[in-house]
XYZ file of C-alpha atoms in Angstrom:
575
model
C 70.189 101.334 72.887
C 69.325 97.840 71.607
C 65.825 98.142 73.077
C 65.227 101.371 71.108
C 66.201 99.703 67.838
C 63.616 96.968 68.391
C 60.765 99.499 68.740
C 58.072 98.815 66.030
C 57.574 102.537 65.471
C 60.425 102.469 62.974
C 63.966 103.743 62.559
C 64.266 106.768 64.753
C 67.459 107.758 63.036
C 65.541 108.074 59.725
C 62.448 109.743 61.171
C 64.390 112.407 63.005
C 66.439 113.430 60.001
C 65.049 116.668 58.550
C 67.079 116.110 55.394
C 65.050 113.009 54.554
C 62.026 114.781 53.040
C 59.137 112.318 52.639
C 59.481 110.447 55.878
C 59.928 113.694 57.773
C 56.682 115.135 56.268
C 54.732 111.954 57.083
C 55.741 112.201 60.685
C 54.559 115.797 60.881
C 51.180 114.966 59.284
C 50.493 111.734 61.247
C 49.630 112.509 64.906
C 50.075 108.868 65.901
C 53.529 108.804 64.354
C 54.272 112.168 65.953
C 53.280 110.968 69.409
C 55.170 107.727 68.838
C 58.234 109.755 67.904
C 57.907 111.924 71.005
C 57.359 108.878 73.170
C 60.392 107.084 71.809
C 62.466 110.258 72.083
C 61.567 110.557 75.741
C 62.441 106.904 76.272
C 65.832 107.464 74.690
C 66.449 110.569 76.757
C 65.372 108.739 79.884
C 67.688 105.830 79.204
C 70.530 108.219 78.521
C 69.942 110.079 81.802
C 69.698 106.822 83.767
C 72.882 105.536 82.116
C 74.770 108.743 82.969
C 73.527 108.640 86.555
C 74.556 104.997 86.882
C 78.049 105.686 85.502
C 78.399 108.667 87.852
C 77.375 106.611 90.885
C 79.707 103.753 89.971
C 82.607 106.187 89.509
C 81.914 107.859 92.880
C 81.697 104.520 94.653
C 84.936 103.356 93.029
C 86.712 106.474 94.268
C 85.384 106.266 97.818
C 85.727 102.506 98.202
C 88.883 101.992 96.211
C 91.513 99.794 97.828
C 94.454 102.067 98.671
C 97.631 100.767 100.267
C 96.658 99.424 103.672
C 98.081 101.180 106.734
C 99.507 97.876 107.863
C 100.535 95.932 104.774
C 101.751 96.873 101.324
C 101.109 94.726 98.297
C 104.302 94.421 96.299
C 102.806 92.974 93.105
C 101.076 96.078 91.724
C 103.549 96.978 88.986
C 100.887 96.825 86.279
C 98.566 99.318 87.982
C 101.527 101.611 88.600
C 102.332 101.624 84.893
C 98.794 102.747 84.072
C 98.857 105.450 86.736
C 102.270 106.742 85.761
C 101.140 107.161 82.155
C 98.209 109.260 83.321
C 100.175 111.418 85.709
C 103.358 111.803 83.740
C 102.188 111.723 80.125
C 102.891 115.409 79.603
C 106.171 115.261 81.469
C 107.274 112.166 79.545
C 106.834 114.102 76.315
C 109.130 116.767 77.700
C 111.738 114.111 78.518
C 112.199 113.581 74.796
C 114.062 116.882 74.831
C 117.772 116.430 75.480
C 117.871 119.517 77.697
C 115.662 118.150 80.476
C 117.756 115.150 81.619
C 120.955 117.176 81.426
C 119.518 119.704 83.865
C 117.985 117.094 86.165
C 119.387 117.531 89.678
C 121.572 120.368 88.483
C 123.405 118.146 86.010
C 124.211 115.496 88.629
C 122.707 112.671 86.545
C 123.841 111.460 83.159
C 121.433 111.814 80.228
C 122.492 108.471 78.729
C 119.654 106.374 80.137
C 116.394 104.865 78.971
C 113.912 106.517 81.317
C 111.423 103.622 81.169
C 113.943 101.238 82.716
C 114.108 103.406 85.863
C 111.153 105.764 86.236
C 112.345 107.176 89.550
C 115.478 108.662 87.979
C 113.297 111.199 86.167
C 109.992 111.282 88.051
C 111.537 111.883 91.487
C 112.089 115.529 90.532
C 108.303 116.005 90.584
C 108.077 114.786 94.193
C 110.979 116.726 95.649
C 111.748 120.344 96.242
C 114.519 121.833 94.176
C 118.021 121.208 95.465
C 118.839 123.792 98.103
C 122.460 123.542 97.010
C 123.824 122.833 93.569
C 126.521 120.225 92.960
C 129.879 121.716 92.074
C 130.879 121.745 88.418
C 133.950 119.779 89.443
C 131.822 117.014 91.010
C 129.722 116.796 87.850
C 132.864 116.596 85.701
C 134.383 113.856 87.876
C 131.161 111.838 87.770
C 131.143 111.944 83.967
C 134.828 110.900 83.991
C 134.049 108.028 86.354
C 131.214 106.851 84.082
C 133.669 106.744 81.164
C 136.099 104.727 83.322
C 133.331 102.335 84.327
C 132.345 101.783 80.701
C 135.965 101.041 79.802
C 136.757 98.801 82.781
C 133.432 97.433 84.010
C 132.319 93.778 84.037
C 133.169 91.706 80.956
C 135.078 94.491 79.234
C 138.471 93.628 77.775
C 140.294 95.377 80.617
C 138.182 93.617 83.250
C 138.772 90.197 81.719
C 142.531 90.815 81.536
C 142.791 91.954 85.150
C 140.579 89.089 86.283
C 142.882 86.526 84.684
C 145.778 87.897 86.733
C 143.663 87.543 89.878
C 142.737 83.952 89.044
C 146.309 82.916 88.246
C 147.809 84.674 91.264
C 150.605 85.982 89.055
C 152.343 89.257 89.779
C 149.939 91.981 88.605
C 151.091 94.232 85.816
C 150.398 97.926 85.868
C 146.901 98.631 84.573
C 144.644 101.616 84.110
C 141.829 99.561 85.619
C 141.914 98.896 89.349
C 138.907 97.732 91.327
C 137.084 98.111 94.623
C 134.630 95.314 95.399
C 131.945 96.169 97.967
C 130.564 93.171 99.883
C 126.831 93.300 100.661
C 126.712 93.229 104.450
C 124.448 94.283 107.336
C 121.017 95.971 107.271
C 119.682 98.065 104.413
C 120.400 101.460 105.991
C 123.999 100.431 106.655
C 124.381 99.083 103.136
C 123.226 102.334 101.556
C 125.593 104.419 103.686
C 128.591 102.121 103.188
C 128.011 101.864 99.450
C 128.123 105.653 99.180
C 131.349 105.599 101.208
C 132.857 102.966 98.915
C 131.918 104.930 95.805
C 133.570 108.090 97.094
C 136.714 106.120 97.963
C 136.700 104.623 94.451
C 136.317 108.121 93.005
C 139.248 109.415 95.052
C 141.531 106.507 94.091
C 140.456 106.096 90.448
C 139.059 102.623 91.012
C 136.058 100.950 89.448
C 133.381 100.123 92.034
C 131.793 96.681 91.712
C 128.827 95.836 93.918
C 128.102 92.434 95.373
C 124.358 92.113 94.653
C 123.701 90.013 97.767
C 120.126 88.758 98.001
C 118.221 91.875 96.967
C 120.351 94.792 95.720
C 119.195 94.243 92.111
C 115.612 94.179 93.365
C 115.960 97.542 95.147
C 118.213 99.836 93.114
C 118.466 100.873 89.482
C 121.826 100.845 87.749
C 123.459 104.246 88.438
C 126.005 104.176 85.591
C 125.139 104.067 81.875
C 125.911 101.141 79.546
C 127.862 98.854 81.936
C 126.512 97.304 85.149
C 127.934 98.084 88.576
C 126.994 94.612 89.862
C 129.770 92.092 90.386
C 129.400 89.085 88.038
C 128.265 85.882 89.702
C 131.358 84.035 88.428
C 133.803 86.329 90.266
C 136.413 83.893 91.648
C 136.481 85.222 95.237
C 132.713 85.496 95.644
C 132.359 82.204 97.537
C 134.778 83.504 100.184
C 132.913 86.743 100.958
C 131.001 85.362 103.944
C 134.167 84.007 105.548
C 136.259 87.165 105.173
C 137.088 88.605 108.613
C 139.978 89.942 110.689
C 141.840 86.646 110.726
C 141.576 86.033 106.976
C 145.032 85.558 105.398
C 144.498 88.496 103.014
C 143.077 90.898 105.636
C 145.097 94.110 105.514
C 145.159 94.556 109.288
C 146.509 91.047 109.791
C 149.108 91.515 107.045
C 150.334 94.652 108.808
C 150.377 92.935 112.191
C 152.494 90.111 110.761
C 154.633 92.489 108.688
C 153.642 90.493 105.635
C 152.178 92.963 103.150
C 154.219 91.703 100.185
C 154.291 88.265 98.578
C 157.181 85.954 99.481
C 158.915 86.832 96.209
C 158.681 90.550 96.977
C 155.872 91.279 94.515
C 152.675 93.151 95.293
C 149.595 91.180 96.191
C 146.902 90.665 93.581
C 144.175 91.495 96.119
C 143.755 92.686 99.700
C 140.727 92.373 101.966
C 139.791 95.536 103.924
C 137.951 94.829 107.178
C 136.210 98.095 108.145
C 133.418 96.596 110.229
C 132.606 98.095 113.649
C 134.767 95.467 115.402
C 137.927 96.364 113.465
C 141.178 96.778 115.389
C 143.967 99.367 115.412
C 145.796 97.715 112.505
C 142.655 97.667 110.361
C 142.151 101.362 111.120
C 145.500 102.226 109.549
C 143.507 102.207 106.309
C 142.882 105.882 107.157
C 146.599 106.794 107.060
C 148.318 108.319 104.036
C 151.247 105.900 104.133
C 148.907 102.937 103.946
C 146.930 104.502 101.119
C 150.181 104.724 99.130
C 150.649 100.977 99.522
C 147.031 100.106 98.722
C 147.201 102.167 95.535
C 149.484 99.460 94.071
C 146.989 96.633 94.701
C 144.681 96.038 91.700
C 141.837 94.409 93.638
C 140.546 95.678 97.005
C 137.724 93.716 98.626
C 135.865 95.738 101.275
C 133.428 94.740 103.999
C 132.051 97.488 106.232
C 128.980 98.598 108.152
C 130.274 102.144 108.705
C 129.684 105.462 106.959
C 133.401 106.259 107.042
C 133.408 109.344 104.780
C 134.159 111.810 107.651
C 137.534 110.127 108.206
C 138.387 110.352 104.491
C 138.343 114.123 105.005
C 141.155 113.694 107.553
C 143.538 111.995 105.078
C 145.902 114.741 103.801
C 146.305 113.328 100.274
C 142.527 113.449 99.755
C 141.973 116.849 101.293
C 142.214 119.087 98.202
C 140.252 116.751 95.954
C 137.421 116.496 98.492
C 137.359 120.273 98.884
C 136.984 120.653 95.110
C 134.257 118.012 94.941
C 132.269 119.312 97.917
C 132.699 123.021 98.708
C 129.833 122.534 101.174
C 131.029 119.712 103.379
C 127.604 118.892 104.788
C 126.103 117.811 101.451
C 128.362 114.849 100.598
C 125.838 112.038 101.065
C 123.023 114.246 99.784
C 124.667 114.446 96.361
C 126.142 110.946 96.316
C 122.851 109.434 97.461
C 120.795 111.317 94.881
C 123.289 110.208 92.223
C 123.573 106.534 93.176
C 120.318 105.364 94.718
C 117.252 105.279 92.479
C 114.422 102.908 93.468
C 113.551 100.228 90.936
C 110.162 100.511 89.234
C 108.744 97.954 91.685
C 109.768 100.008 94.726
C 108.922 103.297 92.988
C 105.362 102.017 92.628
C 105.160 101.509 96.408
C 106.477 105.018 96.995
C 104.285 106.940 94.559
C 101.057 105.088 95.340
C 101.448 105.789 99.043
C 102.536 109.392 98.557
C 99.717 110.196 96.118
C 97.106 108.556 98.353
C 98.050 109.953 101.755
C 100.598 112.764 101.521
C 100.234 114.694 98.273
C 97.314 116.959 99.249
C 98.572 118.048 102.670
C 99.832 121.580 103.221
C 102.791 120.175 105.164
C 104.321 116.720 105.440
C 106.029 115.610 108.651
C 108.138 112.481 108.987
C 108.681 110.677 112.292
C 111.153 107.785 112.267
C 111.132 105.599 115.387
C 113.803 103.042 116.199
C 113.814 101.562 119.701
C 116.935 99.705 120.827
C 115.566 98.629 124.205
C 114.644 94.987 124.578
C 111.131 93.976 125.478
C 107.727 94.120 123.876
C 106.656 97.618 122.846
C 105.175 100.063 122.376
C 106.749 101.852 125.332
C 104.905 104.770 126.896
C 108.124 106.669 127.602
C 109.005 106.552 123.883
C 105.604 107.928 122.917
C 105.902 110.618 125.584
C 109.282 111.632 124.158
C 107.934 111.827 120.585
C 105.012 113.926 121.732
C 107.237 116.204 123.849
C 109.568 116.825 120.929
C 106.941 117.510 118.277
C 104.908 119.793 120.563
C 107.894 121.639 122.042
C 109.340 122.378 118.604
C 105.881 123.351 117.230
C 105.995 120.621 114.631
C 102.542 119.392 115.639
C 99.702 121.220 117.428
C 98.357 120.415 120.860
C 94.877 118.965 121.263
C 92.049 120.452 123.323
C 90.525 117.773 125.538
C 87.846 120.134 126.895
C 86.093 120.973 123.645
C 84.445 118.674 121.171
C 84.925 120.842 118.072
C 87.195 123.742 117.227
C 86.834 125.235 113.769
C 88.472 128.570 113.110
C 87.720 128.718 109.388
C 86.663 126.613 106.460
C 90.135 126.968 104.964
C 91.906 124.805 107.512
C 95.502 123.849 106.953
C 96.365 120.162 106.956
C 99.410 118.250 108.074
C 100.137 114.674 107.021
C 102.367 112.733 109.388
C 104.105 109.630 108.069
C 105.367 107.545 110.955
C 107.738 104.603 110.461
C 108.311 101.982 113.132
C 108.507 98.226 113.449
C 105.614 98.542 115.944
C 102.126 99.835 115.193
C 101.579 101.044 118.776
C 102.996 104.567 118.408
C 100.993 105.166 115.237
C 97.786 103.997 116.919
C 98.301 106.214 119.968
C 98.987 109.323 117.896
C 96.199 108.595 115.410
C 93.665 108.103 118.189
C 94.755 111.292 119.955
C 94.164 113.470 116.869
C 90.925 111.609 116.071
C 89.378 111.842 119.532
C 90.264 115.500 120.225
C 90.411 118.666 118.095
C 93.633 120.597 117.688
C 93.879 123.968 119.442
C 94.950 125.572 116.155
C 92.152 124.096 114.082
C 94.659 122.276 111.882
C 93.676 118.910 110.437
C 96.212 116.194 111.282
C 96.410 112.891 109.429
C 98.595 110.105 110.851
C 99.791 107.344 108.524
C 102.079 104.331 108.853
C 102.929 102.298 105.745
C 103.951 99.049 107.473
C 104.397 97.356 110.818
C 106.914 94.537 110.440
C 107.339 93.930 114.220
C 111.026 93.011 113.902
C 113.869 93.628 111.471
C 114.108 91.033 108.694
C 117.335 91.962 106.918
C 117.411 89.088 104.434
C 113.726 89.224 103.439
C 113.062 90.871 100.066
C 109.585 92.228 100.755
C 110.771 93.641 104.079
C 113.629 95.503 102.430
C 111.403 96.815 99.632
C 109.145 98.378 102.233
C 112.120 99.649 104.229
C 113.636 101.334 101.163
C 110.233 102.793 100.221
C 109.750 104.160 103.751
C 113.212 105.743 103.850
C 112.414 107.431 100.553
C 108.965 108.579 101.702
C 110.504 110.115 104.824
C 112.975 111.964 102.595
C 110.030 113.563 100.740
C 108.707 115.284 103.877
C 109.111 118.947 104.813
C 110.075 118.307 108.439
C 111.715 115.224 109.904
C 112.151 113.718 113.376
C 114.607 110.797 113.638
C 115.904 108.407 116.280
C 119.441 108.413 117.638
C 121.920 105.922 116.169
C 119.561 104.925 113.363
C 121.053 104.536 109.875
C 117.459 104.326 108.586
C 116.961 107.924 109.676
C 120.384 109.009 108.393
C 119.491 107.857 104.877
C 116.132 109.651 104.930
C 117.493 112.974 106.190
C 120.439 113.054 103.800
C 118.488 112.066 100.694
C 115.905 114.720 101.501
C 118.438 117.416 102.348
C 116.786 117.734 105.763
C 118.327 118.808 109.057
C 116.218 116.691 111.398
C 115.259 116.899 115.036
C 117.034 113.945 116.643
C 115.339 112.119 119.503
C 117.877 111.570 122.270
C 118.427 107.942 123.214
C 116.334 107.165 126.337
C 118.107 105.904 129.450
C 116.585 103.728 132.175
C 113.224 103.578 130.374
C 112.710 107.306 130.903
C 111.995 109.995 128.338
C 114.978 112.377 128.257
C 114.607 116.094 128.906
C 115.053 117.852 126.547
C 113.497 115.224 124.286
C 115.274 116.167 121.050
C 117.818 118.448 119.443
C 118.195 119.938 115.951
C 120.993 118.285 113.976
C 124.047 120.332 112.988
C 123.825 119.069 109.432
C 122.011 116.586 107.222
C 125.080 114.299 107.119
C 125.074 110.791 108.676
C 127.241 109.874 111.659
C 130.336 107.640 111.456
C 129.743 105.399 114.471
C 133.184 103.814 114.861
C 135.893 106.257 113.730
C 139.596 105.845 114.434
C 141.207 108.029 117.108
C 144.757 107.963 115.871
C 147.333 110.473 114.681
C 149.072 108.726 111.791
C 152.112 111.041 111.867
C 152.629 111.123 115.631
C 151.553 107.476 115.900
C 149.509 108.081 119.029
C 145.896 108.470 120.038
C 144.117 111.747 119.359
C 140.596 113.196 119.345
C 139.795 113.236 115.610
C 136.644 115.263 116.242
C 138.576 118.494 116.892
C 141.244 118.461 114.153
C 139.357 120.410 111.465
C 136.259 122.634 111.690
C 134.177 120.547 109.269
C 134.519 117.213 111.128
C 132.825 117.195 114.544
C 131.388 114.765 117.030
C 127.821 113.629 116.411
C 124.829 114.880 118.394
C 123.445 111.374 118.969
C 126.726 109.529 119.551
C 129.406 111.466 121.395
C 132.339 109.450 120.033
C 131.052 109.437 116.437
C 132.111 111.831 113.665
C 130.038 113.762 111.162
C 130.602 116.381 108.500
C 129.302 119.918 108.985
C 129.638 123.086 106.981
C 131.666 125.288 109.300
C 130.441 128.364 107.396
C 126.919 127.758 108.685
C 125.771 129.071 112.015
C 125.358 125.970 114.125
């Protein structure tokens, strides 16, 4: 445009204005001026066309050659670009969030409306990525959650009640009766275990009217939004027992199992203890397991501070405690949706992790007709990938018609131009299984004509529990798996348990291979979406003898992937 203005033929804006009489007439009468006008007009039109073409080409190139999340590595420092994208995608929806009705109805009323949505985008935007809840939370569960939130606001960190109770803990004096009692959850084990045990601890706190306080560990603040309004659920850094968390074990003086073994549950002066440590880790002994007896719950109810360390999803055994039975039935009429509701209530990815999730989903999964998740966890030692594991995955997905077979005899099979597409998101510490499956569907056509895309967000090679970037990716991958339509998981894997339960999915479980051989059959459909309790007690508290706790009630059964484990099922369903 600057070049046009420098043209000696004059001001084109003035010459082309029919309302400017004299100049307009001169142009019409002067053939040189007329030709000059036409020439300059053509130059302007030409420049405009060239400019438009150049912009179009640059836009096309930027779309084709843009730098999406790499199949091998995720960049974790893209929060700024996510903010721009989220404004584009969710601008209309964000306007609707100004209405008070929308948050109240989010997840069937499961979530509180008393939040600033910008502080945790996933709390509101996740509804646009998920199907509607197949089951609605009970009105009683919603009411109890609102009551708990009020309790947490009254008794949470640095409130007057918290400070008063904390002083009693510091002094070691005999605790007075208080309306604020606490359960402190110690951050322990891998991320999948932490998510499952934190849900277990919250339900126990709900059942016993305690305030749950969460040890943030190295990365909990980095991964999860605050689930309760106004007051944090994270344990303050100046909590007096925090320095002892790592040393708490079965032989700790305040361990409940040891106190029972030594018949020393009360202080020497006969008063109740100010705190008790609960050791519910997989190596716990018979005395520790008495936690699941009614008589012991009566004693623990008098202790103001309970400190808990666990790597177990112990909720199934809470359903076997008689004093909790009616309350749990009111909270969860459908027994197989406990973690589904608790997980959707408690665990919202931070904006940093939500950016990882949405960028990957929008780039690779959003446009597919069907999304399939395959979660691979190999417990065998040695350097993978293992052919027998790949054979098992392929046998399961083909046998259950989750993925189509390929035709190795024909180069091209096209049944129609309107082909259906399936996007497979595969998670594994190894890239080998992804590469084998990707190459298979690239080198050969499917017999059905379906288009299959294989994607793997990361390949970390080995588990790095204490590494922040590793856990961000792990949490993002669990969440992405939960957004699929169909899911295949590995036996014994808490990673898969979290994904299936958050997504409300009843997965196909890959049987654990034995002797480096793919099992036959390769997989089995899960009875329910609930996780498995890997180390349950087998004890009859009344008879004080061993018993099979997997046959006592119809809604607690042994797990498909671990014969001694326990899981919740809805006995009304046809299994």
